[in-house]
CSV table of C-alpha atoms in Angstrom, one decimal:
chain,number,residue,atom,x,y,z
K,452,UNK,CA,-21.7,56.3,79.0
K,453,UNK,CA,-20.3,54.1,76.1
K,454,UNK,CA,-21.9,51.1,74.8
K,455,UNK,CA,-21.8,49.1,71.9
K,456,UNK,CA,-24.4,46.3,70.0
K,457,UNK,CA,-23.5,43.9,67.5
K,458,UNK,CA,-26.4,43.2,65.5
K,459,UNK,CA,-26.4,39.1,64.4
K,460,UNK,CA,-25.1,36.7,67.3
K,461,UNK,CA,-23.9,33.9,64.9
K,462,UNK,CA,-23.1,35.0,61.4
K,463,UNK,CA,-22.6,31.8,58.8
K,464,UNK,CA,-20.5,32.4,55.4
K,465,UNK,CA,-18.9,30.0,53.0
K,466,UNK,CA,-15.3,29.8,52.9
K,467,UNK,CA,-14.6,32.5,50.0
K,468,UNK,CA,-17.5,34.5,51.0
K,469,UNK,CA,-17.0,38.0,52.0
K,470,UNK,CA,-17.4,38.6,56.1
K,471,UNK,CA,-19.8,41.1,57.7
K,472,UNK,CA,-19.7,41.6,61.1
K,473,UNK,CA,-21.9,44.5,61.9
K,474,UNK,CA,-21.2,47.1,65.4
K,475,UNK,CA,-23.0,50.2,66.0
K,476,UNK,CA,-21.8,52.3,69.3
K,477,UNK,CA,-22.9,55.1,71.4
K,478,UNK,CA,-20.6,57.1,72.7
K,479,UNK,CA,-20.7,60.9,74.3
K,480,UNK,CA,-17.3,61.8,73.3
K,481,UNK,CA,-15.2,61.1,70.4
K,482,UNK,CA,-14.5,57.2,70.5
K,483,UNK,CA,-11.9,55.0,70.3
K,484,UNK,CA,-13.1,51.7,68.5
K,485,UNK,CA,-11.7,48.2,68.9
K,486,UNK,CA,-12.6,44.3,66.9
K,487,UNK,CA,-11.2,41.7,68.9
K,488,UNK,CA,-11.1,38.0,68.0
K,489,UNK,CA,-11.4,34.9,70.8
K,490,UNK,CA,-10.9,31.2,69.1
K,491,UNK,CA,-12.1,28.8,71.2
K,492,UNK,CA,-9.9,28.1,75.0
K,493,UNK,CA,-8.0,31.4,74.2
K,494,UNK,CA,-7.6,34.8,75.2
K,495,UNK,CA,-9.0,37.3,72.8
K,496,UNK,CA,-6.2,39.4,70.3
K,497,UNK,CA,-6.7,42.5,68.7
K,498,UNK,CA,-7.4,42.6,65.4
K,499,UNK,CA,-7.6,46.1,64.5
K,500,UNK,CA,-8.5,49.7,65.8
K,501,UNK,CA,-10.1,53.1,65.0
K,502,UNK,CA,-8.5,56.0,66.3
K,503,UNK,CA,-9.4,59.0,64.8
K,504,UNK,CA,-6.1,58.8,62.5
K,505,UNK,CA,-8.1,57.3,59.6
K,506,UNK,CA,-11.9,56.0,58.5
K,507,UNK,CA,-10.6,52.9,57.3
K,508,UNK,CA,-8.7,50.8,59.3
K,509,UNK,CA,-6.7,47.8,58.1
K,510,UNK,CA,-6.1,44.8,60.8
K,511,UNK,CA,-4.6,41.9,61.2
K,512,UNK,CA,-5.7,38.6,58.7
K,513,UNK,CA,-7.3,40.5,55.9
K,514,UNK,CA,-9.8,42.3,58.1
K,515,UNK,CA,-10.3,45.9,57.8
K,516,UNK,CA,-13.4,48.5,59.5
K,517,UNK,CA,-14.3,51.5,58.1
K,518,UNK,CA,-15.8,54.5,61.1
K,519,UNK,CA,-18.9,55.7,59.6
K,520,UNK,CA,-19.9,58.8,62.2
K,521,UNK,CA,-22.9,59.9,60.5
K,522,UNK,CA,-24.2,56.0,60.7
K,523,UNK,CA,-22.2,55.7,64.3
K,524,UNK,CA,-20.6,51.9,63.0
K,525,UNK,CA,-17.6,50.5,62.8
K,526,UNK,CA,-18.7,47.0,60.6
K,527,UNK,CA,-15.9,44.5,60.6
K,528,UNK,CA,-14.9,42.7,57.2
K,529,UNK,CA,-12.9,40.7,55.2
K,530,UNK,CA,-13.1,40.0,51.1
K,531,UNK,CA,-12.7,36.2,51.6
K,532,UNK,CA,-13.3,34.4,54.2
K,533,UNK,CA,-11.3,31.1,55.5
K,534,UNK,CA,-12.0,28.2,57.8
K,535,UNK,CA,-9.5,29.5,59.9
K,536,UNK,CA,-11.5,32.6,60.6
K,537,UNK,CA,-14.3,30.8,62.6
K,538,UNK,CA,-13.5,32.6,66.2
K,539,UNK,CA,-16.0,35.1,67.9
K,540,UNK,CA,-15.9,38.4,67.3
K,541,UNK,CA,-16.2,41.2,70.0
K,542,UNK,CA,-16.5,44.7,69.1
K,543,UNK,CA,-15.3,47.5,72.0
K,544,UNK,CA,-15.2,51.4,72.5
K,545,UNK,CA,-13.4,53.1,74.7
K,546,UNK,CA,-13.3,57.0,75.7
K,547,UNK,CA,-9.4,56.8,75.8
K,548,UNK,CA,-9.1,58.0,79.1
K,549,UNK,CA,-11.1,55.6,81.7
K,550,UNK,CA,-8.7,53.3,83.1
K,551,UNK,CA,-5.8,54.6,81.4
K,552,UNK,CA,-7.7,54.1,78.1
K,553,UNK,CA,-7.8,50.4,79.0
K,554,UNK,CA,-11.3,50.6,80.6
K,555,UNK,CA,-13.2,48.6,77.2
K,556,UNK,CA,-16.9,48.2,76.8
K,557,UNK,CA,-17.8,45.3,74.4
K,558,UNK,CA,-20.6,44.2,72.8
K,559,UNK,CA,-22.1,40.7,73.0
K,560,UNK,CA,-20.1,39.4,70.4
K,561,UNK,CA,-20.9,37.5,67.0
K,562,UNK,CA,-19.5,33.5,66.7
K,563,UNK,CA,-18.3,33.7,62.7
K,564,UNK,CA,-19.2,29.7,61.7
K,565,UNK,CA,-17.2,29.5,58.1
K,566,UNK,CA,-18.3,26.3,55.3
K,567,UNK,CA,-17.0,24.9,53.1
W,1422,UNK,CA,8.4,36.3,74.4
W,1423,UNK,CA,5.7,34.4,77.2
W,1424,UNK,CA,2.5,36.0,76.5
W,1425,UNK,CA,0.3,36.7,79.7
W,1426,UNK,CA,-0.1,34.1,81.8
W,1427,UNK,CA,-3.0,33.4,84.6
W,1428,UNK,CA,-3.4,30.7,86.9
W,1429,UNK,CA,-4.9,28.7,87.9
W,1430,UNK,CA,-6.7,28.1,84.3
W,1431,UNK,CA,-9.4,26.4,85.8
W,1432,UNK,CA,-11.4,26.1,89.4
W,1433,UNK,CA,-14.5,25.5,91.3
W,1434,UNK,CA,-15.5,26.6,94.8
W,1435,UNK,CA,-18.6,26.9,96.7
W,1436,UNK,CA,-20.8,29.5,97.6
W,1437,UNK,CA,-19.3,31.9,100.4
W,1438,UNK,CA,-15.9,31.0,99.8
W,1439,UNK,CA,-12.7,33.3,98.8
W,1440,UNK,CA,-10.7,32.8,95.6
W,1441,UNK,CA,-7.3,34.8,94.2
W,1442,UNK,CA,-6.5,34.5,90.6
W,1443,UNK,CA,-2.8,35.4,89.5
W,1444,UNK,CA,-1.6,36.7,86.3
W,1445,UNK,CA,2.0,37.8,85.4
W,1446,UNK,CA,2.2,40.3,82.5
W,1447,UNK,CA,4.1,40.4,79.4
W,1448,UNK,CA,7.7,41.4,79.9
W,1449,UNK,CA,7.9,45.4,80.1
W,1450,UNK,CA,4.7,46.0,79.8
W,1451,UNK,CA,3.2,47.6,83.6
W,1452,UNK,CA,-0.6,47.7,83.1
W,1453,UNK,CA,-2.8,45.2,84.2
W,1454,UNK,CA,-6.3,45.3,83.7
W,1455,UNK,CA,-8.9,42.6,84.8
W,1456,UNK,CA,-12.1,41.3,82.8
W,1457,UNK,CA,-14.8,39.2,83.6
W,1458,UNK,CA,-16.6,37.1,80.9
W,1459,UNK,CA,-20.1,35.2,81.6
W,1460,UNK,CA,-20.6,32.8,79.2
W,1461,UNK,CA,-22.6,34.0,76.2
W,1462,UNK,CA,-21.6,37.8,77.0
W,1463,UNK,CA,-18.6,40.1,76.3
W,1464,UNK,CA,-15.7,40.6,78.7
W,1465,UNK,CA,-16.7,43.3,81.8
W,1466,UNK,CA,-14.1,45.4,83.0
W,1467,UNK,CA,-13.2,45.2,86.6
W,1468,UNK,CA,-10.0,47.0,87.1
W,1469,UNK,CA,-6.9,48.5,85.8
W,1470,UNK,CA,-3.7,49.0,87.8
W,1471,UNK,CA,-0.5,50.6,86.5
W,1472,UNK,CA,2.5,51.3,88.4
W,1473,UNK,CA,0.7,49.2,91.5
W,1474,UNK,CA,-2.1,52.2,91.5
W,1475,UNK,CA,-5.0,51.2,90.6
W,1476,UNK,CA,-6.5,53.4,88.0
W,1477,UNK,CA,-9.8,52.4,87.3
W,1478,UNK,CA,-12.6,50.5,88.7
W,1479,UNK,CA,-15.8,49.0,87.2
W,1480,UNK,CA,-19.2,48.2,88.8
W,1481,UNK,CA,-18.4,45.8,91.0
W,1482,UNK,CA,-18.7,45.0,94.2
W,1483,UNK,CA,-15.9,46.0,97.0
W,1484,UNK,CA,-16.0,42.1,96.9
W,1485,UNK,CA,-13.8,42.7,94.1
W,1486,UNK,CA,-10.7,43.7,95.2
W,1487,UNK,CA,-6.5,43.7,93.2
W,1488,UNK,CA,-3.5,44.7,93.6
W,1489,UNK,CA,-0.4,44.8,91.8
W,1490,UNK,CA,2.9,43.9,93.2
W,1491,UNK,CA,7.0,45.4,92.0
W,1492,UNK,CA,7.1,42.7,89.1
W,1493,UNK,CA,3.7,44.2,87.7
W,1494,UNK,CA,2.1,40.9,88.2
W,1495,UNK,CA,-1.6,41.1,89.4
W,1496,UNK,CA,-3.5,39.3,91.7
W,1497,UNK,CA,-8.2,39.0,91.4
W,1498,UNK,CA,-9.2,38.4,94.9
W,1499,UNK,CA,-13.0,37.4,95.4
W,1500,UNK,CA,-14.7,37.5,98.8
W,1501,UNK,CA,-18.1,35.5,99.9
W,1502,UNK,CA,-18.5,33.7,96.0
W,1503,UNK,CA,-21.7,33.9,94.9
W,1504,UNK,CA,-22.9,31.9,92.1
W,1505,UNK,CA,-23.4,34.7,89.9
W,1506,UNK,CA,-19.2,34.9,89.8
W,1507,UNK,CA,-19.1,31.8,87.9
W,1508,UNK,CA,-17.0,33.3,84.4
W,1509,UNK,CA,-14.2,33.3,82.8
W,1510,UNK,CA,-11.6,35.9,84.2
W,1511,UNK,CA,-9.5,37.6,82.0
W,1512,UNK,CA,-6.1,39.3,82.8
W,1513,UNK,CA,-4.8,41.9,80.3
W,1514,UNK,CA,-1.6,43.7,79.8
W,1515,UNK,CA,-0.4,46.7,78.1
W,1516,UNK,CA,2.8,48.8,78.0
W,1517,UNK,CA,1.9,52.8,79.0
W,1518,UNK,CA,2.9,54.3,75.9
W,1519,UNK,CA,0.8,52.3,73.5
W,1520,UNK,CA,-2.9,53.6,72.2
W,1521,UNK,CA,-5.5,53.0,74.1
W,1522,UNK,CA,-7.1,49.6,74.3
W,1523,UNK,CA,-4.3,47.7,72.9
W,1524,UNK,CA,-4.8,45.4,75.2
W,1525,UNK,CA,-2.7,41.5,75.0
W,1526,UNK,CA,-5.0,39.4,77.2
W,1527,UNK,CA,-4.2,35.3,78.9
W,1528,UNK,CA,-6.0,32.9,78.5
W,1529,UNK,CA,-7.8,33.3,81.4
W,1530,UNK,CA,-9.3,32.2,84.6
W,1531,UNK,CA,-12.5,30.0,85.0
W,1532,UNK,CA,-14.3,29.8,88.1
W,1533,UNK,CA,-17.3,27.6,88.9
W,1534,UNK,CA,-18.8,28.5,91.7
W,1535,UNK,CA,-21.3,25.3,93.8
């Protein structure tokens, strides 16, 4: 079974401010790791994803999430952030097969509130 | 390009009743999975269909049931609503050959259930 927890349900940060978003997962075989972004009345969008290729990922926006194994995260973050990046934030693994690889587990999700 | 589209975008029935929820994929791509999002929780999966097969199925209830038709549109069907089925359903599409979980999702579905 695969599972993932997003530690911090609402996560507050100046505009400018770097952005932590944290995810730790559990997973029995190697894992394929997912951030996706919902702004409010939409759909959610992939932001960026871990598969094995590299530890550091780069997404979409200025995000990027580095796979720590030894620590089992996958932290979402971004140098600066802007008012346009208050959304809510899901984290997801997936064992690459289940479903065609399209079988995601997310976390609970953290609501990113940016100030001015 | 139209992104994935669902309808209807919003809808309330009572308890005991049926609903179907439609969603038309993006243009080429042939897998359609199905999410269901309670409020305050992350999406659930329910199913995944590709080439009208399905090939997954979450833990749901054969209350649950899909199907997807030639033009890789989907339909959700929902038998005897409960009140617990009150969420937001999510339709998502992908093409075969991309990595796993790149999923485009609509905007999705929300049922309230009386």
């Amino acid at each position: 079974a695969q599972s993932v927890t997003q530690l911090g349900s609402h996560v507050s940060v100046s505009e400018g401010a770097l952005v932590l978003l944290r995810c730790n997962y559990s997973s029995s075989v190697p894992p394929y790791l997912f951030w996706y972004v919902q702004y409010p009345n939409q759909g959610l969008q992939l932001l960026l994803k871990y598969t094995s290729a590299a530890t550091l990922v780069k997404g979409i926006n200025g995000f990027e999430a580095e796979f720590k194994k030894s620590e089992t995260s996958f932290h979402l973050t971004k140098p600066s952030a802007h008012m346009s990046d208050a959304a809510e934030y899901f984290c997801a693994v997936s064992d690459g097969l289940t479903g065609g690889g399209n079988k995601l587990t997310f976390g609970t999700g953290t609501q990113l509130k940016v100030e001015l | 390009d139209a992104g994935v589209t669902q309808s209807p975008t919003h809808l309330i029935k009572t308890r005991g009743q049926h609903v179907t929820l439609r969603c038309s994929p993006i243009s080429g791509h042939k897998s359609v999975s199905w999410y269901q999002q309670v409020l305050g929780q992350g999406p659930q999966f329910i199913f995944q269909y590709y080439e009208k097969e399905e090939r997954g199925r979450g833990n749901f209830p054969d209350r649950f049931s899909a199907r997807q038709f030639p033009n890789y549109s989907s339909e959700l069907n929902v038998n005897a609503l409960l009140l617990g089925d009150s969420a937001l359903y999510l339709c998502a599409s992908s093409r075969r050959e991309m990595g796993p979980g790149e999923l485009f999702f609509g905007e999705g579905s929300r049922l309230t259930v009386l």
